[in-house]
Short mmCIF file of C-alpha atoms in Angstrom, two decimals:
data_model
loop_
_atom_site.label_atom_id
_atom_site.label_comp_id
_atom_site.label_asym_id
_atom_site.label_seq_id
_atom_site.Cartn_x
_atom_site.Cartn_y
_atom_site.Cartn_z
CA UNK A 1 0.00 0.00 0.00
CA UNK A 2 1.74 3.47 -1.06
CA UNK A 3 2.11 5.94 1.87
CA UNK A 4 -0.27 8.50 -0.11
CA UNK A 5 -3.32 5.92 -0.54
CA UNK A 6 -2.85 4.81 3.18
CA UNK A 7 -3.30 8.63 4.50
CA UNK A 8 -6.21 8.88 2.38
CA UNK A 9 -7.50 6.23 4.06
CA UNK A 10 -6.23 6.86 7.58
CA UNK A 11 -8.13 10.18 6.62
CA UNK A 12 -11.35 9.08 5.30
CA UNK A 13 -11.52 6.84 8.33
CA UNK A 14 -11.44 9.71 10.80
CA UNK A 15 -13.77 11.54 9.16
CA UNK A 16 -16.48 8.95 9.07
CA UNK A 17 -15.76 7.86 12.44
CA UNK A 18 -15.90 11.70 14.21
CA UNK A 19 -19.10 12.32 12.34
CA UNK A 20 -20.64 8.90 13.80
CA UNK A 21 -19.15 10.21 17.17
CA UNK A 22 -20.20 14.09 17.54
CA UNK A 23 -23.72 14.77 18.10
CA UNK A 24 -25.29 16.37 14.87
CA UNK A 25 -27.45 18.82 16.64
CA UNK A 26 -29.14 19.66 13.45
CA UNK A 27 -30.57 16.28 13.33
CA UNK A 28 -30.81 15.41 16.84
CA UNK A 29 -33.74 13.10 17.27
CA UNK A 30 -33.49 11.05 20.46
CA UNK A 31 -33.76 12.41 23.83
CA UNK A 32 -29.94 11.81 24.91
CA UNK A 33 -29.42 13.94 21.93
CA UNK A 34 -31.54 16.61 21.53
CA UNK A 35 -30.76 16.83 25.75
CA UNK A 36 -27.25 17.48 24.50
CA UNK A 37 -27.58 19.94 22.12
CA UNK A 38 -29.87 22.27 24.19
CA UNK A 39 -27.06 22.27 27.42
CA UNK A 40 -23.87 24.42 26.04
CA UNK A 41 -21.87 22.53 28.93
CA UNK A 42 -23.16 18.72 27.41
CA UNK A 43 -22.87 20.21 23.72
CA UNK A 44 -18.57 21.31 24.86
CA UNK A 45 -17.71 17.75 26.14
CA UNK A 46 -19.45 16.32 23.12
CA UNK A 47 -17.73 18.27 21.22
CA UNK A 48 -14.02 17.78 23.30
CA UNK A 49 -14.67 13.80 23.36
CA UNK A 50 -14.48 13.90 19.57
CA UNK A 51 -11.36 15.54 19.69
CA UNK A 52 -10.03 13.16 22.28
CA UNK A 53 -11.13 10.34 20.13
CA UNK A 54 -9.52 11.09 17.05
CA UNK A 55 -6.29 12.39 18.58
CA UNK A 56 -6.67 8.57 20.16
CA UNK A 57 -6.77 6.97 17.02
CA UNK A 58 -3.91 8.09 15.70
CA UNK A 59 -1.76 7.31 18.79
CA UNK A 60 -3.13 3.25 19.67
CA UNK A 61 -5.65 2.88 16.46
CA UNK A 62 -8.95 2.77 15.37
CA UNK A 63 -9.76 -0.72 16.51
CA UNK A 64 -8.34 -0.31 20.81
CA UNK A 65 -10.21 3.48 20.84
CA UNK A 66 -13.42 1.95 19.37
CA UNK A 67 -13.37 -0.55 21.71
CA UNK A 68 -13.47 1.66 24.42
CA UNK A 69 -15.69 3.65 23.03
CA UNK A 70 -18.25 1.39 22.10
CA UNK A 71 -18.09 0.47 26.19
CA UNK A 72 -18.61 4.09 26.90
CA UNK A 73 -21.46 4.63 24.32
CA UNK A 74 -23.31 2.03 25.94
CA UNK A 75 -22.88 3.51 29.32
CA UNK A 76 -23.67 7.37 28.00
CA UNK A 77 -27.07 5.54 26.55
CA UNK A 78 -28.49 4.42 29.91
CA UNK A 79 -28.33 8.14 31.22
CA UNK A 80 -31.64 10.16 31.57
CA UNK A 81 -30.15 13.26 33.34
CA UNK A 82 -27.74 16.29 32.59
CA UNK A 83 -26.06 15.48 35.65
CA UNK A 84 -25.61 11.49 34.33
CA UNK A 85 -24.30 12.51 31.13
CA UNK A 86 -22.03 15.01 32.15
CA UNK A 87 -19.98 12.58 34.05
CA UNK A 88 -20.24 9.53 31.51
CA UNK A 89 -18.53 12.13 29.14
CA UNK A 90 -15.95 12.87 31.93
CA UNK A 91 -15.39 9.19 32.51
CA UNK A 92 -15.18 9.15 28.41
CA UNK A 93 -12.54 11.40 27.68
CA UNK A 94 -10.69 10.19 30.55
CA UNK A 95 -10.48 6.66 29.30
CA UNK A 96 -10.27 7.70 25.46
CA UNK A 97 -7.09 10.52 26.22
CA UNK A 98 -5.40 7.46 29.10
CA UNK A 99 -5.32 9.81 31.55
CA UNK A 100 -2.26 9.19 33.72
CA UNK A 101 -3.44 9.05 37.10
CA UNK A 102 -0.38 9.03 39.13
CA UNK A 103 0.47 12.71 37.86
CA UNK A 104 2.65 15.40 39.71
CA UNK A 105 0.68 18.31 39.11
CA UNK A 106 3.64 20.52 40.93
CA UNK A 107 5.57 23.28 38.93
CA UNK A 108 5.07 26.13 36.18
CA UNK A 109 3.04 24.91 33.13
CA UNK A 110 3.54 26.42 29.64
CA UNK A 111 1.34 26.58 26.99
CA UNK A 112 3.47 25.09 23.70
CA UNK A 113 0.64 25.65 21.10
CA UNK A 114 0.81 29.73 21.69
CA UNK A 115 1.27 31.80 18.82
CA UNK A 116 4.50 34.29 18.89
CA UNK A 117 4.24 36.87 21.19
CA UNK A 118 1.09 34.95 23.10
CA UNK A 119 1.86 32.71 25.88
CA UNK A 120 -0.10 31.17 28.85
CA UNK A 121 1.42 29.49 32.37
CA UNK A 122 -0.46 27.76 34.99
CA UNK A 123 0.88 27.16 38.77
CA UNK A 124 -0.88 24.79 40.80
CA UNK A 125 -0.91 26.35 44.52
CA UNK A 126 -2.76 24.22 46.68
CA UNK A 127 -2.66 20.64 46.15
CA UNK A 128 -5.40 18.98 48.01
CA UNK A 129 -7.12 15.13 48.00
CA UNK A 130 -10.46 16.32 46.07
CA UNK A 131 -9.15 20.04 44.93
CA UNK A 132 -6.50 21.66 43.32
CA UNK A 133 -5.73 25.74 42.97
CA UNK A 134 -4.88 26.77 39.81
CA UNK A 135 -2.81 30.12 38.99
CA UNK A 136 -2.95 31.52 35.64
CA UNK A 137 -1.65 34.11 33.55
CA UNK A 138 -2.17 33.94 30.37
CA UNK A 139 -1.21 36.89 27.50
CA UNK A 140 -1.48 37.54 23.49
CA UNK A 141 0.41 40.71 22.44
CA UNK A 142 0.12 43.57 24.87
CA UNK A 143 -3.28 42.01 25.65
CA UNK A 144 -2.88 39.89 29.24
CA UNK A 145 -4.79 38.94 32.29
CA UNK A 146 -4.42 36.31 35.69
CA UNK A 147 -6.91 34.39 36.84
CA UNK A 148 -7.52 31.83 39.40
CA UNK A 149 -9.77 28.84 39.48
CA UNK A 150 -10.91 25.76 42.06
CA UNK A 151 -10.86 22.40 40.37
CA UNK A 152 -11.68 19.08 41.13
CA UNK A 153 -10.82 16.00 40.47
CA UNK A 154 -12.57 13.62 38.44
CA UNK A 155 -11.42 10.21 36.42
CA UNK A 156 -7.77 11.20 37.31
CA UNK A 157 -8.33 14.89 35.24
CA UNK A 158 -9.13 18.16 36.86
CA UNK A 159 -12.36 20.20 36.33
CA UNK A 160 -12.59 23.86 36.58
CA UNK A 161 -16.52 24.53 36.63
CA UNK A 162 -15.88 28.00 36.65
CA UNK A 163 -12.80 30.40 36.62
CA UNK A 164 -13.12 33.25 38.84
CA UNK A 165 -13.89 36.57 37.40
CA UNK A 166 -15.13 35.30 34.12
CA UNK A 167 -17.87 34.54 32.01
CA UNK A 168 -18.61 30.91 32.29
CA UNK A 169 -15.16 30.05 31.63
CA UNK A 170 -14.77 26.09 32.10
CA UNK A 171 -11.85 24.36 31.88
CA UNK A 172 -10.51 20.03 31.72
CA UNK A 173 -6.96 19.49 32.16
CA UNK A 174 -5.94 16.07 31.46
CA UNK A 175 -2.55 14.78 32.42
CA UNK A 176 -0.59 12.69 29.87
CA UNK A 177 1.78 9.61 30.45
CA UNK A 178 4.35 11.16 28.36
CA UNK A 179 4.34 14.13 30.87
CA UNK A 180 2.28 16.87 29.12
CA UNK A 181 -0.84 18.82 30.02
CA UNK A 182 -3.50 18.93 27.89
CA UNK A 183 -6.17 21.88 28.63
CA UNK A 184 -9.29 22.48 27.20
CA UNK A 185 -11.66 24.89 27.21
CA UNK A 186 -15.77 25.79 26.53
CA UNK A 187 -13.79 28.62 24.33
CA UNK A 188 -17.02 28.96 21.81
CA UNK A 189 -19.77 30.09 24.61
CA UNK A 190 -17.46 30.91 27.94
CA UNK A 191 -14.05 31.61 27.79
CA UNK A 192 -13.23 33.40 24.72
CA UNK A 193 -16.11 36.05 25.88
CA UNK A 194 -14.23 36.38 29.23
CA UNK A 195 -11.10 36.60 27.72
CA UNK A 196 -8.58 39.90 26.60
CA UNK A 197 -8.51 39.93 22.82
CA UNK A 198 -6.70 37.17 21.43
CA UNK A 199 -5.79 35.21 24.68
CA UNK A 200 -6.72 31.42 25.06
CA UNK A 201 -6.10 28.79 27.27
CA UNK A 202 -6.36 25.52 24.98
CA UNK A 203 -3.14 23.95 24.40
CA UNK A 204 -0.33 21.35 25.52
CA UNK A 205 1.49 22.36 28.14
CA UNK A 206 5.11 21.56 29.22
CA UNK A 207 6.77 21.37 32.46
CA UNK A 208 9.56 23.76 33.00
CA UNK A 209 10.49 26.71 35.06
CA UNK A 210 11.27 29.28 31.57
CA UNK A 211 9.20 28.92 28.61
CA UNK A 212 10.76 25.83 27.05
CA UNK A 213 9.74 27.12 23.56
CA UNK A 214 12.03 27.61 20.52
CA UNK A 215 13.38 30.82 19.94
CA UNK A 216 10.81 32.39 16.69
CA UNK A 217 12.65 33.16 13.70
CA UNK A 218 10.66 34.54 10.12
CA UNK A 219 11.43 30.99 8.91
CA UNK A 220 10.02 28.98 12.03
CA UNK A 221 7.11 31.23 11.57
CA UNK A 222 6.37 30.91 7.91
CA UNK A 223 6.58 34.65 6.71
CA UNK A 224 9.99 33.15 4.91
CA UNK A 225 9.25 29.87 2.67
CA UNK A 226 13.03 28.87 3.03
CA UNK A 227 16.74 29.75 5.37
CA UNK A 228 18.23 31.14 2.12
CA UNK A 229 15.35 34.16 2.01
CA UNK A 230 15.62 34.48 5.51
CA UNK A 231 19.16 34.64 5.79
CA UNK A 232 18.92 37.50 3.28
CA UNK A 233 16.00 39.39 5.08
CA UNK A 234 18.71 39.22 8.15
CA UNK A 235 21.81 40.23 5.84
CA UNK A 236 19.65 43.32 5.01
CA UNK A 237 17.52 44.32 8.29
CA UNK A 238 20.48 43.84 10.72
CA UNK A 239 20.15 44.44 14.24
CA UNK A 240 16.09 45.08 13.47
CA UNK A 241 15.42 41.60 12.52
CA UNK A 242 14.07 40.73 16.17
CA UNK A 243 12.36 43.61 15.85
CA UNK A 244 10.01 42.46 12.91
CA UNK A 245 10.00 38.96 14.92
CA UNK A 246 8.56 40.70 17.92
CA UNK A 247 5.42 42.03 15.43
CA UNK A 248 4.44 39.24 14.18
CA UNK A 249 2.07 38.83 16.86
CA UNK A 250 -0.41 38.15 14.32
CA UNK A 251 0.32 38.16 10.63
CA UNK A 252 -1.89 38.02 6.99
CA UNK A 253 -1.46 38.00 3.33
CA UNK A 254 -2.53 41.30 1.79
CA UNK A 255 -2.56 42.12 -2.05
CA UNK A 256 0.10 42.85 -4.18
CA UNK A 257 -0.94 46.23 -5.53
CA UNK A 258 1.95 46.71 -7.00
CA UNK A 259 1.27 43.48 -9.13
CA UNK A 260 4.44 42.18 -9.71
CA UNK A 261 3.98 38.65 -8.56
CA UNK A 262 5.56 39.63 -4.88
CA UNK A 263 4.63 37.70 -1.41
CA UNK A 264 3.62 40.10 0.93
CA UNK A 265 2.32 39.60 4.60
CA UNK A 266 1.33 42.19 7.37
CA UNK A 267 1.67 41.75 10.73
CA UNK A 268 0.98 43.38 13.95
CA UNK A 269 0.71 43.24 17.77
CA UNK A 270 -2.60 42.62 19.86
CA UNK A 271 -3.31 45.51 21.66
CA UNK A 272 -1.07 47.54 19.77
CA UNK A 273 -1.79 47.17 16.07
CA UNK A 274 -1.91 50.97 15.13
CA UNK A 275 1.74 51.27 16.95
CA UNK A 276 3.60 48.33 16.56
CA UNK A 277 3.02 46.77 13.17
CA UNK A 278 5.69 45.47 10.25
CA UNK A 279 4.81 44.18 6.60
CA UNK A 280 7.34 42.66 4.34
CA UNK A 281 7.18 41.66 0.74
CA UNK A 282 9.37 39.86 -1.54
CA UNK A 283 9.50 38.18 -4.87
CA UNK A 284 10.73 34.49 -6.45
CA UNK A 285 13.95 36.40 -7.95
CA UNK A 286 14.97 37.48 -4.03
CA UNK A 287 13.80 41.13 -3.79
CA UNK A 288 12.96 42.33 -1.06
CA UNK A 289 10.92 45.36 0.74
CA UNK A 290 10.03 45.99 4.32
CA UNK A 291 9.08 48.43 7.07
CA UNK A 292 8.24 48.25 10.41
CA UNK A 293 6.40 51.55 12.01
CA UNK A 294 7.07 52.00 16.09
CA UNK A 295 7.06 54.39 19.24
CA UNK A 296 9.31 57.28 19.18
CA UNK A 297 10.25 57.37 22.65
CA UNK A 298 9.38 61.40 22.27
CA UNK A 299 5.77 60.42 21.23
CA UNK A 300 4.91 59.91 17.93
CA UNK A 301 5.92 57.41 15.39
CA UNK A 302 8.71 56.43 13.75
CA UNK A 303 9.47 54.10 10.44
CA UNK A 304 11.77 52.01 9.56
CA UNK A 305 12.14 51.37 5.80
CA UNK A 306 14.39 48.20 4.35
CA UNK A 307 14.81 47.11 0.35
CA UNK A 308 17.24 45.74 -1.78
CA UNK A 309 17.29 48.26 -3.94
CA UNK A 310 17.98 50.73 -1.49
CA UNK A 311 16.61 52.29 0.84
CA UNK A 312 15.02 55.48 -0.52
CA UNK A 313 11.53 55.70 1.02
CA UNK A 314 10.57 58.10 -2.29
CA UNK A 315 11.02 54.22 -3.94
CA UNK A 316 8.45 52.45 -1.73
CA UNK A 317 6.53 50.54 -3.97
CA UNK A 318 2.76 51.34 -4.08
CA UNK A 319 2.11 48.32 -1.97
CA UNK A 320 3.76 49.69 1.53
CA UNK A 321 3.04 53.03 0.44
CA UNK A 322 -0.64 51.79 0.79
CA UNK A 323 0.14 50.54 4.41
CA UNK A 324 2.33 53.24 5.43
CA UNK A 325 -0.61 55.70 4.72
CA UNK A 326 -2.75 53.55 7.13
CA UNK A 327 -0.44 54.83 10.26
CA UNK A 328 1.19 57.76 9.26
CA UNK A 329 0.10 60.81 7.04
CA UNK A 330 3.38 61.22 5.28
#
């Protein structure tokens, strides 16, 4: 069997199997489902179980995770309460993820799924036999907040039923036996809406007392397709290469006015996107423009114009021209 047909098939068999798994709640017809879809709470672990299940597959296969999911169904079916099904879904993603129950929760947690520039940590403070304390802080740009939370144990996870200060904001985190920390969130209808702009608390999370994650370059990042181009973007910007790094808090594809068949991608910080902000365009044959508007530490702003055909600004193409003219009137 060639490696392409058997991912087609791996693929075709996850897709079939999460849409016999997830509840389609716009064809929910028995009570167990239509009680599902009208709870958000139900509706999130249906939802998360899925996820679970398929990220199971891939690690033991289909036929050990249908196994144990075929036991759980049959347990979920004999539920006729909210309270019932919420912990038969517990109980579910707890056997489907093989939750490691003999975790050390101790330590600084980081978030390895961030984006640049983003970042969340979680302390556990107070260890107890049915309760933990969780400490939070959790950022995205300039955009940040802590929070704290009382969770409980269940099926060897923990179960935030709601962190303090927020919206509805429910959390699982499930402990791995390869030593990670997998956190989930009702993101859709709790946290997100309790959330600064851009933050979130899903993710992976490592053990470690700094954040453990690789240094961001342009290339690690995908702004560069290749280490040659990047290379040469650091040959020309210098000592202000970090400097575009640390902007690409979030970053786009915008049009080539110019129309000259160049890449070009805009990027900015949350919570500063009208002061700190960077775009950068380049072409197949290795030409390159880019600027990067900041803070004058006088007040004001300031920018900073790279090519590789000089750097005359009165040579911009129309294409950062365009963007310049979005932050500063000359």
């Amino acid at each position: 069997m060639s490696r392409r047909f058997f991912n087609i098939l791996l693929f075709l068999t996850l897709l079939f199997s999460s849409s016999a798994m997830a509840v389609n709640c716009q064809r929910a017809v028995t009570p167990l489902e239509n009680t599902i879809c009208n709870n958000d709470n139900l509706h999130w672990l249906d939802g998360t179980l899925s996820v679970v299940y398929n990220q199971a597959i891939l690690k033991e296969g289909i036929e050990d995770i249908n196994k144990k999911y075929y036991e759980w169904e049959k347990l979920l079916e004999k539920c006729t309460s909210d309270t019932c099904i919420e912990r038969a879904y517990y109980a579910g993603i707890s056997s489907l993820s093989d939750t490691n129950r003999d975790f050390k929760w101790e330590g600084k947690w980081w978030n390895m799924r961030a984006p640049n520039m983003s970042g969340g940590v979680i302390q556990f403070s107070r260890n107890a036999q049915w309760s933990v304390t969780l400490d939070i802080r959790a950022w995205a740009g300039l955009n940040k907040d802590e929070f704290t939370a009382e969770a409980r144990r269940m099926y060897g996870m923990l179960v935030v039923e709601k962190v303090v200060d927020t919206s509805n904001c429910k959390l699982m985190l499930i402990p791995k036996h390869d030593g990670s920390l997998q956190v989930y969130s009702n993101a859709d209808w709790g946290c997100r809406l309790s959330m600064p702009t851009g933050v979130f608390l899903d993710g992976a999370y490592k053990l470690s007392e700094t954040d453990p994650r690789p240094k961001a370059t342009l290339l690690s990042l995908g702004i560069f397709p290749d280490s040659v181009m990047d290379d040469k973007f650091r040959s020309l910007v210098g000592e202000d290469y970090q400097n575009f790094v640390n902007s690409a808090n979030v970053y786009i594809y915008q049009n080539d006015i110019d129309n000259i068949g160049a890449r070009v991608l805009s990027m900015w910080v949350l919570g500063a996107a009208n002061s700190r902000t960077a775009i950068i365009m380049y072409t197949p044959k290795g030409e390159i423009w880019a600027g990067r508007i900041s803070p004058m530490k006088g007040g004001g702003l300031e920018l900073h114009y790279f090519s590789t055909d000089g750097s005359d600004p009165r040579k911009m193409p129309r294409t950062l021209v365009a963007w310049k003219l979005r932050f500063l009137d000359k």
